PDB file of C-alpha atoms and ligand atoms in Angstrom:
ATOM      1  CA  SER T  20    -102.791 -48.173-154.161  1.00 47.00           C
ATOM      2  CA  THR T  21    -102.255 -51.453-155.764  1.00 53.00           C
ATOM      3  CA  LYS T  22     -99.603 -53.659-154.158  1.00 52.00           C
ATOM      4  CA  ILE T  23     -97.433 -55.752-156.388  1.00 50.00           C
ATOM      5  CA  ASN T  24     -98.039 -59.570-156.369  1.00 48.00           C
ATOM      6  CA  ARG T  25     -94.636 -60.934-155.175  1.00 49.00           C
ATOM      7  CA  GLU T  26     -94.701 -63.166-158.303  1.00 46.00           C
ATOM      8  CA  VAL T  27     -94.586 -60.230-160.602  1.00 53.00           C
ATOM      9  CA  ARG T  28     -91.279 -58.984-161.956  1.00 59.00           C
ATOM     10  CA  TYR T  29     -90.803 -55.766-163.440  1.00 67.00           C
ATOM     11  CA  VAL T  30     -88.011 -55.495-165.831  1.00 71.00           C
ATOM     12  CA  ILE T  31     -86.636 -51.887-165.792  1.00 74.00           C
ATOM     13  CA  PRO T  32     -85.100 -50.677-168.954  1.00 76.00           C
ATOM     14  CA  SER T  33     -81.478 -50.006-168.336  1.00 76.00           C
ATOM     15  CA  CYS T  34     -78.986 -47.543-169.627  1.00 81.00           C
ATOM     16  CA  PRO T  35     -75.634 -48.874-170.454  1.00 84.00           C
ATOM     17  CA  VAL T  36     -73.571 -45.787-169.530  1.00 88.00           C
ATOM     18  CA  LEU T  37     -75.431 -45.513-166.052  1.00 92.00           C
ATOM     19  CA  GLU T  38     -75.863 -49.153-165.173  1.00 93.00           C
ATOM     20  CA  VAL T  39     -73.444 -50.165-162.095  1.00 95.00           C
ATOM     21  CA  ASP T  40     -73.110 -53.492-160.643  1.00 95.00           C
ATOM     22  CA  ARG T  41     -74.631 -53.560-157.270  1.00 95.00           C
ATOM     23  CA  LYS T  42     -71.710 -55.494-155.810  1.00 96.00           C
ATOM     24  CA  ARG T  43     -69.749 -52.229-156.059  1.00 97.00           C
ATOM     25  CA  VAL T  44     -72.339 -50.131-154.017  1.00 97.00           C
ATOM     26  CA  GLN T  45     -72.074 -50.225-150.231  1.00 97.00           C
ATOM     27  CA  MET T  46     -74.817 -48.665-148.154  1.00 96.00           C
ATOM     28  CA  PHE T  47     -74.150 -47.006-144.583  1.00 96.00           C
ATOM     29  CA  ARG T  48     -76.670 -44.762-142.770  1.00 94.00           C
ATOM     30  CA  LEU T  49     -80.333 -44.195-143.367  1.00 92.00           C
ATOM     31  CA  LEU T  50     -80.511 -40.561-144.357  1.00 91.00           C
ATOM     32  CA  GLY T  51     -84.393 -40.322-144.917  1.00 87.00           C
ATOM     33  CA  GLU T  52     -87.416 -42.312-145.223  1.00 84.00           C
ATOM     34  CA  GLY T  53     -90.502 -41.363-146.923  1.00 73.00           C
ATOM     35  CA  ALA T  54     -93.903 -42.830-148.075  1.00 68.00           C
ATOM     36  CA  PHE T  55     -92.233 -43.989-151.340  1.00 74.00           C
ATOM     37  CA  GLY T  56     -88.932 -45.646-149.962  1.00 86.00           C
ATOM     38  CA  SER T  57     -85.519 -44.796-148.253  1.00 91.00           C
ATOM     39  CA  VAL T  58     -82.298 -42.766-148.894  1.00 93.00           C
ATOM     40  CA  HIS T  59     -79.011 -44.129-147.665  1.00 94.00           C
ATOM     41  CA  SER T  60     -75.593 -42.699-147.653  1.00 96.00           C
ATOM     42  CA  GLY T  61     -73.230 -45.009-149.325  1.00 97.00           C
ATOM     43  CA  GLN T  62     -70.197 -45.330-151.652  1.00 98.00           C
ATOM     44  CA  LEU T  63     -69.631 -46.667-155.111  1.00 98.00           C
ATOM     45  CA  LEU T  64     -66.443 -48.273-156.285  1.00 97.00           C
ATOM     46  CA  VAL T  65     -65.507 -46.483-159.441  1.00 94.00           C
ATOM     47  CA  GLY T  66     -62.426 -48.552-160.603  1.00 92.00           C
ATOM     48  CA  ASN T  67     -60.930 -49.017-157.095  1.00 92.00           C
ATOM     49  CA  LYS T  68     -61.637 -45.534-155.889  1.00 95.00           C
ATOM     50  CA  PRO T  69     -64.774 -45.157-153.664  1.00 96.00           C
ATOM     51  CA  LYS T  70     -67.118 -42.403-154.417  1.00 96.00           C
ATOM     52  CA  ASP T  71     -69.458 -41.083-151.848  1.00 96.00           C
ATOM     53  CA  VAL T  72     -73.317 -41.402-152.998  1.00 97.00           C
ATOM     54  CA  ALA T  73     -76.933 -41.311-151.722  1.00 96.00           C
ATOM     55  CA  VAL T  74     -78.649 -44.547-152.559  1.00 96.00           C
ATOM     56  CA  LYS T  75     -82.596 -44.177-153.203  1.00 94.00           C
ATOM     57  CA  MET T  76     -84.585 -47.184-153.293  1.00 94.00           C
ATOM     58  CA  LEU T  77     -88.305 -48.155-152.840  1.00 91.00           C
ATOM     59  CA  LYS T  78     -89.787 -49.974-149.926  1.00 85.00           C
ATOM     60  CA  ARG T  79     -90.222 -53.713-149.974  1.00 83.00           C
ATOM     61  CA  ASN T  80     -93.759 -53.733-150.901  1.00 83.00           C
ATOM     62  CA  TYR T  81     -93.809 -51.027-153.489  1.00 86.00           C
ATOM     63  CA  SER T  82     -96.544 -50.277-155.714  1.00 84.00           C
ATOM     64  CA  GLU T  83     -96.405 -50.089-159.586  1.00 85.00           C
ATOM     65  CA  GLU T  84     -97.080 -46.242-159.423  1.00 82.00           C
ATOM     66  CA  GLU T  85     -94.015 -45.958-156.827  1.00 84.00           C
ATOM     67  CA  LEU T  86     -91.716 -47.747-159.153  1.00 88.00           C
ATOM     68  CA  VAL T  87     -93.046 -45.631-162.116  1.00 86.00           C
ATOM     69  CA  ALA T  88     -92.309 -42.493-159.954  1.00 85.00           C
ATOM     70  CA  LEU T  89     -88.920 -43.478-159.177  1.00 89.00           C
ATOM     71  CA  PHE T  90     -88.217 -44.220-162.834  1.00 89.00           C
ATOM     72  CA  LYS T  91     -89.574 -40.910-163.895  1.00 88.00           C
ATOM     73  CA  GLU T  92     -87.273 -39.242-161.348  1.00 89.00           C
ATOM     74  CA  MET T  93     -84.330 -40.988-162.925  1.00 92.00           C
ATOM     75  CA  GLU T  94     -85.352 -39.815-166.464  1.00 91.00           C
ATOM     76  CA  ILE T  95     -85.738 -36.202-165.389  1.00 91.00           C
ATOM     77  CA  MET T  96     -82.186 -36.378-163.704  1.00 93.00           C
ATOM     78  CA  LYS T  97     -80.761 -38.079-167.000  1.00 92.00           C
ATOM     79  CA  LEU T  98     -82.276 -35.349-168.932  1.00 90.00           C
ATOM     80  CA  MET T  99     -80.768 -32.588-166.802  1.00 90.00           C
ATOM     81  CA  SER T 100     -77.408 -34.341-166.742  1.00 87.00           C
ATOM     82  CA  ARG T 101     -76.817 -33.698-170.287  1.00 85.00           C
ATOM     83  CA  ASN T 102     -75.989 -30.124-169.236  1.00 90.00           C
ATOM     84  CA  PRO T 103     -74.869 -30.580-165.631  1.00 94.00           C
ATOM     85  CA  HIS T 104     -75.650 -27.585-163.310  1.00 97.00           C
ATOM     86  CA  PRO T 105     -73.697 -26.813-160.250  1.00 97.00           C
ATOM     87  CA  ASN T 106     -76.769 -26.238-158.046  1.00 98.00           C
ATOM     88  CA  ILE T 107     -78.725 -29.470-159.077  1.00 97.00           C
ATOM     89  CA  ILE T 108     -77.945 -33.001-157.523  1.00 96.00           C
ATOM     90  CA  LYS T 109     -76.464 -35.197-160.097  1.00 96.00           C
ATOM     91  CA  LEU T 110     -77.423 -38.681-160.987  1.00 95.00           C
ATOM     92  CA  VAL T 111     -74.409 -40.915-160.500  1.00 96.00           C
ATOM     93  CA  GLY T 112     -75.649 -44.326-161.652  1.00 95.00           C
ATOM     94  CA  ILE T 113     -78.510 -46.795-161.599  1.00 95.00           C
ATOM     95  CA  SER T 114     -78.596 -50.399-160.819  1.00 94.00           C
ATOM     96  CA  THR T 115     -81.441 -52.314-162.368  1.00 90.00           C
ATOM     97  CA  ARG T 116     -80.302 -55.889-162.523  1.00 88.00           C
ATOM     98  CA  ASN T 117     -80.199 -58.770-159.980  1.00 88.00           C
ATOM     99  CA  GLY T 118     -82.012 -56.993-157.250  1.00 89.00           C
ATOM    100  CA  PRO T 119     -84.117 -53.863-156.372  1.00 90.00           C
ATOM    101  CA  PHE T 120     -83.973 -50.681-158.471  1.00 92.00           C
ATOM    102  CA  LEU T 121     -81.170 -48.368-157.047  1.00 95.00           C
ATOM    103  CA  LEU T 122     -80.863 -44.797-157.809  1.00 95.00           C
ATOM    104  CA  LEU T 123     -77.508 -43.418-156.924  1.00 97.00           C
ATOM    105  CA  VAL T 124     -77.174 -39.714-156.729  1.00 96.00           C
ATOM    106  CA  GLU T 125     -74.549 -37.219-155.631  1.00 96.00           C
ATOM    107  CA  LEU T 126     -74.331 -37.179-151.830  1.00 96.00           C
ATOM    108  CA  ALA T 127     -74.701 -33.833-149.972  1.00 96.00           C
ATOM    109  CA  HIS T 128     -72.964 -34.166-146.743  1.00 94.00           C
ATOM    110  CA  HIS T 129     -75.027 -31.641-144.735  1.00 93.00           C
ATOM    111  CA  GLY T 130     -78.441 -33.119-145.455  1.00 92.00           C
ATOM    112  CA  ASN T 131     -81.556 -30.997-146.302  1.00 92.00           C
ATOM    113  CA  LEU T 132     -81.646 -27.247-146.021  1.00 95.00           C
ATOM    114  CA  ARG T 133     -84.691 -27.142-143.562  1.00 93.00           C
ATOM    115  CA  ASP T 134     -83.039 -29.457-141.038  1.00 90.00           C
ATOM    116  CA  PHE T 135     -79.799 -27.626-141.543  1.00 92.00           C
ATOM    117  CA  LEU T 136     -81.239 -24.250-140.716  1.00 92.00           C
ATOM    118  CA  LYS T 137     -83.552 -25.541-138.051  1.00 88.00           C
ATOM    119  CA  TYR T 138     -80.702 -26.262-135.634  1.00 81.00           C
ATOM    120  CA  ARG T 139     -78.548 -23.144-136.358  1.00 81.00           C
ATOM    121  CA  CYS T 140     -78.766 -19.465-135.803  1.00 71.00           C
ATOM    122  CA  LEU T 141     -77.622 -16.315-137.241  1.00 71.00           C
ATOM    123  CA  SER T 142     -74.046 -15.405-136.575  1.00 66.00           C
ATOM    124  CA  ASP T 143     -75.003 -12.658-133.853  1.00 46.00           C
ATOM    125  CA  ARG T 144     -76.962 -15.121-131.773  1.00 42.00           C
ATOM    126  CA  VAL T 145     -75.978 -17.787-129.321  1.00 37.00           C
ATOM    127  CA  ALA T 146     -74.576 -20.946-130.839  1.00 36.00           C
ATOM    128  CA  LEU T 147     -75.709 -23.590-128.323  1.00 36.00           C
ATOM    129  CA  GLN T 148     -78.494 -25.505-129.991  1.00 39.00           C
ATOM    130  CA  TYR T 149     -80.302 -28.541-128.789  1.00 39.00           C
ATOM    131  CA  HIS T 150     -80.467 -30.561-131.807  1.00 40.00           C
ATOM    132  CA  ASN T 151     -81.662 -34.051-132.986  1.00 39.00           C
ATOM    133  CA  LEU T 152     -80.510 -34.283-136.354  1.00 43.00           C
ATOM    134  CA  HIS T 153     -79.436 -37.866-136.097  1.00 46.00           C
ATOM    135  CA  PRO T 154     -82.234 -40.077-134.777  1.00 45.00           C
ATOM    136  CA  GLY T 155     -81.163 -41.529-131.416  1.00 46.00           C
ATOM    137  CA  THR T 156     -78.426 -39.080-130.615  1.00 47.00           C
ATOM    138  CA  LYS T 157     -80.028 -36.149-128.759  1.00 45.00           C
ATOM    139  CA  GLN T 158     -77.185 -34.158-127.538  1.00 45.00           C
ATOM    140  CA  MET T 159     -76.098 -30.582-126.982  1.00 47.00           C
ATOM    141  CA  GLN T 160     -73.783 -29.638-129.781  1.00 54.00           C
ATOM    142  CA  TYR T 161     -72.172 -26.456-130.986  1.00 59.00           C
ATOM    143  CA  LEU T 162     -73.213 -25.990-134.567  1.00 70.00           C
ATOM    144  CA  PRO T 163     -71.511 -23.288-136.605  1.00 73.00           C
ATOM    145  CA  CYS T 164     -73.707 -20.170-137.039  1.00 80.00           C
ATOM    146  CA  VAL T 165     -74.836 -19.010-140.427  1.00 86.00           C
ATOM    147  CA  SER T 166     -74.153 -15.601-141.809  1.00 87.00           C
ATOM    148  CA  GLY T 167     -76.630 -13.525-143.672  1.00 89.00           C
ATOM    149  CA  GLN T 168     -74.420 -13.800-146.789  1.00 91.00           C
ATOM    150  CA  LEU T 169     -74.752 -17.577-146.561  1.00 93.00           C
ATOM    151  CA  LEU T 170     -78.573 -17.290-146.397  1.00 94.00           C
ATOM    152  CA  LEU T 171     -78.428 -15.128-149.429  1.00 96.00           C
ATOM    153  CA  GLN T 172     -75.968 -17.418-151.248  1.00 97.00           C
ATOM    154  CA  PHE T 173     -78.444 -20.429-150.707  1.00 98.00           C
ATOM    155  CA  ALA T 174     -81.375 -18.335-152.079  1.00 98.00           C
ATOM    156  CA  THR T 175     -79.229 -17.608-154.992  1.00 98.00           C
ATOM    157  CA  ASP T 176     -78.139 -21.274-155.614  1.00 98.00           C
ATOM    158  CA  VAL T 177     -81.693 -22.470-155.749  1.00 98.00           C
ATOM    159  CA  ALA T 178     -82.741 -19.552-158.007  1.00 98.00           C
ATOM    160  CA  SER T 179     -79.913 -20.262-160.416  1.00 98.00           C
ATOM    161  CA  ALA T 180     -81.045 -24.037-160.453  1.00 98.00           C
ATOM    162  CA  LEU T 181     -84.662 -23.246-161.043  1.00 98.00           C
ATOM    163  CA  ASP T 182     -83.729 -20.633-163.772  1.00 98.00           C
ATOM    164  CA  PHE T 183     -81.856 -23.491-165.569  1.00 96.00           C
ATOM    165  CA  MET T 184     -84.729 -25.866-165.251  1.00 95.00           C
ATOM    166  CA  ALA T 185     -87.206 -23.238-166.424  1.00 96.00           C
ATOM    167  CA  SER T 186     -84.945 -22.787-169.542  1.00 95.00           C
ATOM    168  CA  ILE T 187     -85.483 -26.308-170.399  1.00 92.00           C
ATOM    169  CA  LYS T 188     -89.229 -26.363-169.512  1.00 92.00           C
ATOM    170  CA  ILE T 189     -88.956 -28.496-166.446  1.00 92.00           C
ATOM    171  CA  VAL T 190     -91.283 -27.785-163.579  1.00 92.00           C
ATOM    172  CA  HIS T 191     -90.103 -29.018-160.340  1.00 92.00           C
ATOM    173  CA  ARG T 192     -93.528 -28.866-158.446  1.00 91.00           C
ATOM    174  CA  ASP T 193     -92.065 -29.593-154.889  1.00 91.00           C
ATOM    175  CA  VAL T 194     -89.651 -26.714-154.212  1.00 96.00           C
ATOM    176  CA  ALA T 195     -89.279 -26.498-150.427  1.00 95.00           C
ATOM    177  CA  ALA T 196     -86.479 -26.366-148.005  1.00 96.00           C
ATOM    178  CA  ARG T 197     -86.971 -30.220-147.365  1.00 92.00           C
ATOM    179  CA  ASN T 198     -85.980 -30.807-151.056  1.00 93.00           C
ATOM    180  CA  ILE T 199     -82.932 -28.700-151.188  1.00 96.00           C
ATOM    181  CA  LEU T 200     -79.603 -30.238-149.970  1.00 96.00           C
ATOM    182  CA  VAL T 201     -76.651 -28.591-148.472  1.00 96.00           C
ATOM    183  CA  ALA T 202     -73.275 -29.890-149.907  1.00 96.00           C
ATOM    184  CA  ASN T 203     -69.535 -28.871-149.550  1.00 95.00           C
ATOM    185  CA  GLY T 204     -68.358 -26.579-152.171  1.00 93.00           C
ATOM    186  CA  ASP T 205     -65.944 -27.958-154.866  1.00 88.00           C
ATOM    187  CA  ASN T 206     -62.694 -26.482-153.652  1.00 85.00           C
ATOM    188  CA  ASN T 207     -62.713 -28.080-150.271  1.00 83.00           C
ATOM    189  CA  ASP T 208     -62.392 -24.663-148.719  1.00 88.00           C
ATOM    190  CA  GLY T 209     -65.250 -25.069-146.179  1.00 86.00           C
ATOM    191  CA  SER T 210     -67.712 -23.440-148.500  1.00 92.00           C
ATOM    192  CA  LEU T 211     -71.180 -24.657-148.708  1.00 95.00           C
ATOM    193  CA  VAL T 212     -73.491 -24.811-151.678  1.00 97.00           C
ATOM    194  CA  ALA T 213     -77.195 -25.504-152.002  1.00 98.00           C
ATOM    195  CA  LYS T 214     -78.528 -27.987-154.561  1.00 98.00           C
ATOM    196  CA  VAL T 215     -81.863 -28.826-155.763  1.00 97.00           C
ATOM    197  CA  ALA T 216     -82.872 -32.399-155.243  1.00 93.00           C
ATOM    198  CA  ASP T 217     -85.889 -34.753-155.032  1.00 84.00           C
ATOM    199  CA  PHE T 218     -87.450 -34.860-158.526  1.00 82.00           C
ATOM    200  CA  GLY T 219     -90.133 -37.107-157.535  1.00 74.00           C
ATOM    201  CA  LEU T 220     -92.786 -34.643-158.568  1.00 72.00           C
ATOM    202  CA  THR T 221     -90.862 -33.074-161.340  1.00 73.00           C
ATOM    203  CA  ARG T 222     -92.406 -32.990-164.858  1.00 73.00           C
ATOM    204  CA  ASN T 223     -91.049 -32.070-168.281  1.00 72.00           C
ATOM    205  CA  VAL T 224     -93.669 -29.735-169.671  1.00 71.00           C
ATOM    206  CA  GLN T 225     -92.096 -29.343-173.133  1.00 63.00           C
ATOM    207  CA  ASP T 226     -94.246 -26.979-175.206  1.00 54.00           C
ATOM    208  CA  LYS T 227     -97.273 -26.888-173.163  1.00 62.00           C
ATOM    209  CA  ASP T 228     -96.444 -24.522-170.591  1.00 60.00           C
ATOM    210  CA  TYR T 229     -98.167 -25.975-167.641  1.00 62.00           C
ATOM    211  CA  TYR T 230     -98.941 -29.383-166.279  1.00 63.00           C
ATOM    212  CA  ARG T 231    -102.269 -30.384-165.048  1.00 64.00           C
ATOM    213  CA  VAL T 232    -102.179 -33.138-162.211  1.00 62.00           C
ATOM    214  CA  ILE T 233    -104.886 -35.721-162.548  1.00 55.00           C
ATOM    215  CA  ASN T 234    -105.754 -37.919-159.619  1.00 55.00           C
ATOM    216  CA  GLU T 235    -102.585 -37.411-157.701  1.00 57.00           C
ATOM    217  CA  GLY T 236    -102.567 -37.856-154.127  1.00 59.00           C
ATOM    218  CA  LYS T 237    -100.614 -35.887-151.553  1.00 67.00           C
ATOM    219  CA  LEU T 238     -99.618 -32.452-152.544  1.00 75.00           C
ATOM    220  CA  PRO T 239     -97.398 -30.152-150.492  1.00 88.00           C
ATOM    221  CA  VAL T 240    -100.447 -27.610-149.843  1.00 93.00           C
ATOM    222  CA  LYS T 241     -98.454 -24.852-147.966  1.00 96.00           C
ATOM    223  CA  TRP T 242     -96.021 -24.538-150.862  1.00 96.00           C
ATOM    224  CA  LEU T 243     -98.688 -24.382-153.578  1.00 96.00           C
ATOM    225  CA  ALA T 244     -99.928 -21.330-155.604  1.00 97.00           C
ATOM    226  CA  PRO T 245    -103.621 -20.589-155.519  1.00 97.00           C
ATOM    227  CA  GLU T 246    -104.087 -21.943-159.106  1.00 96.00           C
ATOM    228  CA  CYS T 247    -102.530 -25.395-158.140  1.00 94.00           C
ATOM    229  CA  LEU T 248    -104.766 -25.481-155.092  1.00 94.00           C
ATOM    230  CA  ARG T 249    -107.874 -24.469-157.240  1.00 93.00           C
ATOM    231  CA  SER T 250    -107.122 -26.540-160.487  1.00 91.00           C
ATOM    232  CA  ARG T 251    -103.884 -28.281-159.990  1.00 86.00           C
ATOM    233  CA  VAL T 252    -102.115 -26.344-162.758  1.00 88.00           C
ATOM    234  CA  PHE T 253     -98.523 -26.472-162.291  1.00 91.00           C
ATOM    235  CA  SER T 254     -96.103 -24.271-164.209  1.00 94.00           C
ATOM    236  CA  THR T 255     -92.845 -22.209-163.800  1.00 97.00           C
ATOM    237  CA  GLU T 256     -94.822 -19.566-162.194  1.00 98.00           C
ATOM    238  CA  SER T 257     -96.078 -21.917-159.575  1.00 97.00           C
ATOM    239  CA  ASP T 258     -92.492 -22.819-159.003  1.00 97.00           C
ATOM    240  CA  VAL T 259     -91.949 -19.079-158.460  1.00 98.00           C
ATOM    241  CA  TRP T 260     -94.529 -19.160-155.868  1.00 98.00           C
ATOM    242  CA  ALA T 261     -93.007 -22.156-154.008  1.00 98.00           C
ATOM    243  CA  TYR T 262     -89.651 -20.513-154.287  1.00 98.00           C
ATOM    244  CA  GLY T 263     -91.139 -17.507-152.237  1.00 98.00           C
ATOM    245  CA  ILE T 264     -92.384 -19.924-149.600  1.00 98.00           C
ATOM    246  CA  LEU T 265     -88.636 -21.380-149.591  1.00 98.00           C
ATOM    247  CA  LEU T 266     -87.333 -17.908-148.991  1.00 98.00           C
ATOM    248  CA  PHE T 267     -89.625 -17.609-146.047  1.00 98.00           C
ATOM    249  CA  GLU T 268     -88.342 -21.081-144.853  1.00 97.00           C
ATOM    250  CA  ILE T 269     -84.838 -19.795-145.235  1.00 96.00           C
ATOM    251  CA  TYR T 270     -85.348 -16.310-143.330  1.00 95.00           C
ATOM    252  CA  SER T 271     -87.316 -17.976-140.593  1.00 94.00           C
ATOM    253  CA  PHE T 272     -84.396 -20.662-140.017  1.00 92.00           C
ATOM    254  CA  GLY T 273     -86.809 -23.447-141.116  1.00 93.00           C
ATOM    255  CA  GLU T 274     -90.099 -22.557-139.616  1.00 94.00           C
ATOM    256  CA  LEU T 275     -93.400 -24.136-141.128  1.00 94.00           C
ATOM    257  CA  PRO T 276     -95.017 -21.526-143.379  1.00 96.00           C
ATOM    258  CA  TYR T 277     -98.422 -20.061-142.179  1.00 96.00           C
ATOM    259  CA  PRO T 278     -97.984 -21.088-138.565  1.00 94.00           C
ATOM    260  CA  GLY T 279    -101.332 -21.943-136.937  1.00 93.00           C
ATOM    261  CA  VAL T 280    -103.152 -22.327-140.192  1.00 94.00           C
ATOM    262  CA  SER T 281    -104.133 -25.781-140.923  1.00 92.00           C
ATOM    263  CA  PRO T 282    -103.514 -27.084-144.592  1.00 89.00           C
ATOM    264  CA  GLY T 283    -107.164 -27.456-145.333  1.00 90.00           C
ATOM    265  CA  ASP T 284    -107.552 -23.712-144.715  1.00 94.00           C
ATOM    266  CA  ILE T 285    -104.883 -22.518-146.824  1.00 95.00           C
ATOM    267  CA  LEU T 286    -106.810 -21.741-149.974  1.00 95.00           C
ATOM    268  CA  GLY T 287    -109.412 -19.617-147.817  1.00 96.00           C
ATOM    269  CA  HIS T 288    -106.480 -17.859-146.165  1.00 97.00           C
ATOM    270  CA  LEU T 289    -105.009 -16.891-149.474  1.00 97.00           C
ATOM    271  CA  GLU T 290    -108.379 -15.897-150.896  1.00 97.00           C
ATOM    272  CA  SER T 291    -108.861 -13.582-148.025  1.00 97.00           C
ATOM    273  CA  GLY T 292    -105.789 -11.817-149.138  1.00 96.00           C
ATOM    274  CA  LYS T 293    -103.541 -13.011-146.533  1.00 97.00           C
ATOM    275  CA  VAL T 294     -99.862 -14.267-147.031  1.00 97.00           C
ATOM    276  CA  ASN T 295     -96.948 -15.111-144.717  1.00 98.00           C
ATOM    277  CA  SER T 296     -95.728 -12.238-142.575  1.00 97.00           C
ATOM    278  CA  ARG T 297     -92.166 -10.989-142.663  1.00 96.00           C
ATOM    279  CA  PRO T 298     -89.805 -13.637-141.196  1.00 93.00           C
ATOM    280  CA  LYS T 299     -87.737 -12.359-138.470  1.00 87.00           C
ATOM    281  CA  PHE T 300     -84.606 -12.429-140.312  1.00 90.00           C
ATOM    282  CA  ALA T 301     -85.672 -10.993-143.744  1.00 93.00           C
ATOM    283  CA  GLY T 302     -85.099  -7.390-144.378  1.00 93.00           C
ATOM    284  CA  GLU T 303     -87.741  -5.326-146.382  1.00 95.00           C
ATOM    285  CA  PRO T 304     -86.219  -5.906-149.916  1.00 96.00           C
ATOM    286  CA  MET T 305     -86.130  -9.623-149.173  1.00 97.00           C
ATOM    287  CA  TYR T 306     -89.859  -9.560-147.804  1.00 97.00           C
ATOM    288  CA  GLN T 307     -90.950  -7.524-150.984  1.00 98.00           C
ATOM    289  CA  LEU T 308     -89.499 -10.107-153.110  1.00 98.00           C
ATOM    290  CA  MET T 309     -91.332 -12.841-151.482  1.00 98.00           C
ATOM    291  CA  ARG T 310     -94.497 -10.789-151.594  1.00 98.00           C
ATOM    292  CA  GLN T 311     -93.989 -10.544-155.461  1.00 98.00           C
ATOM    293  CA  CYS T 312     -93.497 -14.397-155.736  1.00 98.00           C
ATOM    294  CA  TRP T 313     -97.020 -14.609-154.041  1.00 98.00           C
ATOM    295  CA  SER T 314     -98.778 -12.542-156.584  1.00 98.00           C
ATOM    296  CA  TRP T 315    -102.199 -13.952-157.163  1.00 98.00           C
ATOM    297  CA  ASP T 316    -101.951 -13.503-160.976  1.00 97.00           C
ATOM    298  CA  PRO T 317     -98.986 -15.889-162.099  1.00 97.00           C
ATOM    299  CA  LYS T 318     -98.129 -13.396-164.769  1.00 97.00           C
ATOM    300  CA  LEU T 319     -97.152 -10.820-162.341  1.00 98.00           C
ATOM    301  CA  ARG T 320     -94.637 -12.998-160.548  1.00 98.00           C
ATOM    302  CA  PRO T 321     -91.044 -12.211-161.257  1.00 98.00           C
ATOM    303  CA  GLY T 322     -89.108 -14.725-163.421  1.00 98.00           C
ATOM    304  CA  PHE T 323     -86.221 -16.522-161.917  1.00 98.00           C
ATOM    305  CA  ARG T 324     -83.855 -14.466-164.052  1.00 98.00           C
ATOM    306  CA  GLU T 325     -85.273 -11.300-162.315  1.00 98.00           C
ATOM    307  CA  ILE T 326     -85.184 -12.965-158.988  1.00 98.00           C
ATOM    308  CA  LEU T 327     -81.464 -13.448-159.506  1.00 98.00           C
ATOM    309  CA  ASN T 328     -80.850  -9.931-160.323  1.00 98.00           C
ATOM    310  CA  ARG T 329     -82.796  -8.630-157.367  1.00 98.00           C
ATOM    311  CA  LEU T 330     -80.764 -11.026-155.175  1.00 98.00           C
ATOM    312  CA  GLU T 331     -77.636  -9.734-156.623  1.00 98.00           C
ATOM    313  CA  GLU T 332     -78.697  -6.131-155.742  1.00 97.00           C
ATOM    314  CA  MET T 333     -79.398  -7.191-152.129  1.00 95.00           C
ATOM    315  CA  ARG T 334     -75.940  -8.800-152.058  1.00 94.00           C
ATOM    316  CA  THR T 335     -74.205  -5.660-153.263  1.00 93.00           C
ATOM    317  CA  ALA T 336     -76.144  -3.560-151.086  1.00 90.00           C
ATOM    318  CA  GLY T 337     -75.132  -5.755-148.053  1.00 72.00           C
ATOM    319  CA  ASN T 338     -78.575  -6.748-146.843  1.00 52.00           C
TER     320      ASN T 338
HETATM  321  N1  ADE H  14     -81.294 -37.020-148.707  1.00 68.33           N
HETATM  322  C1  ADE H  14     -81.978 -37.271-149.748  1.00 68.33           C
HETATM  323  N2  ADE H  14     -81.175 -37.362-150.685  1.00 68.33           N
HETATM  324  C2  ADE H  14     -79.781 -36.993-150.283  1.00 68.33           C
HETATM  325  C3  ADE H  14     -78.567 -36.809-150.781  1.00 68.33           C
HETATM  326  N3  ADE H  14     -78.308 -36.802-152.217  1.00 68.33           N
HETATM  327  N4  ADE H  14     -77.646 -36.355-149.956  1.00 68.33           N
HETATM  328  C4  ADE H  14     -77.728 -36.312-148.768  1.00 68.33           C
HETATM  329  N5  ADE H  14     -78.927 -36.508-148.106  1.00 68.33           N
HETATM  330  C5  ADE H  14     -79.968 -36.695-148.825  1.00 68.33           C
END
């Protein structure tokens, strides 16, 4: 990709209600780093009250495409904040003047769902886990166990966010446990809530019901529906497929989907009729739901409304 000449300056259109003075932003720990840039934990001074935020910014030698991608992510988050949803990470502010473009979003204190689950276990199993959540601090640590009810709650939180997004014709395109964040519940009662984040690939599809990707680089192959792998057509139905893969991740405590299958072989694997086998901690009704999300024909996949009903049935049935 084309690297930006150091002399070139991009003027990013601001937004008066969101613009914050970067002198009021403090950055702390590096939370994550991707090809695009980085995310730090931090605080924003609102009046004289500090507010926890996550600060997303580009790498030093960012390309124009990467800047555009971050800008699009901001636009999608702005669009969704008109009608805030409890299971979607909120946009807190932006800083476009006198320095690098900063995207300030709600901080989720427990990080992403995949890592959260990876180092935990179901309540009836041993609690001692070896974890390296924080780079450089490998240590044995007791992490609280996770109940089956909480797994089901996380699944419901995400389905609820995606149902809302589908209703306003927004396709996420990168539904996966690494892009779901775990935050504290609102009442500070120790409850946890899952929130959809990372809208880097998200697109507003408005009245065409699908989105065709032209010439876009890396795609999360193991989360993609066959029609995405074949013709790069993305839709709410392909988000449902990815949601099924997310259920697999939740009920295997963060295992990589299709273990032993290399990304290049996924389409062939699916074409031969194979899907993920039942993860260890999923009951039969939960696995049936996953299987339906993985229907070859997009029209046969359940909608998020139906998924929510099915999850509610499982909750009341106590499995
Ligand atoms: N990693 C990426 N975005 C994050 C956020 N908003 N909160 C916590 N960790 C993150």
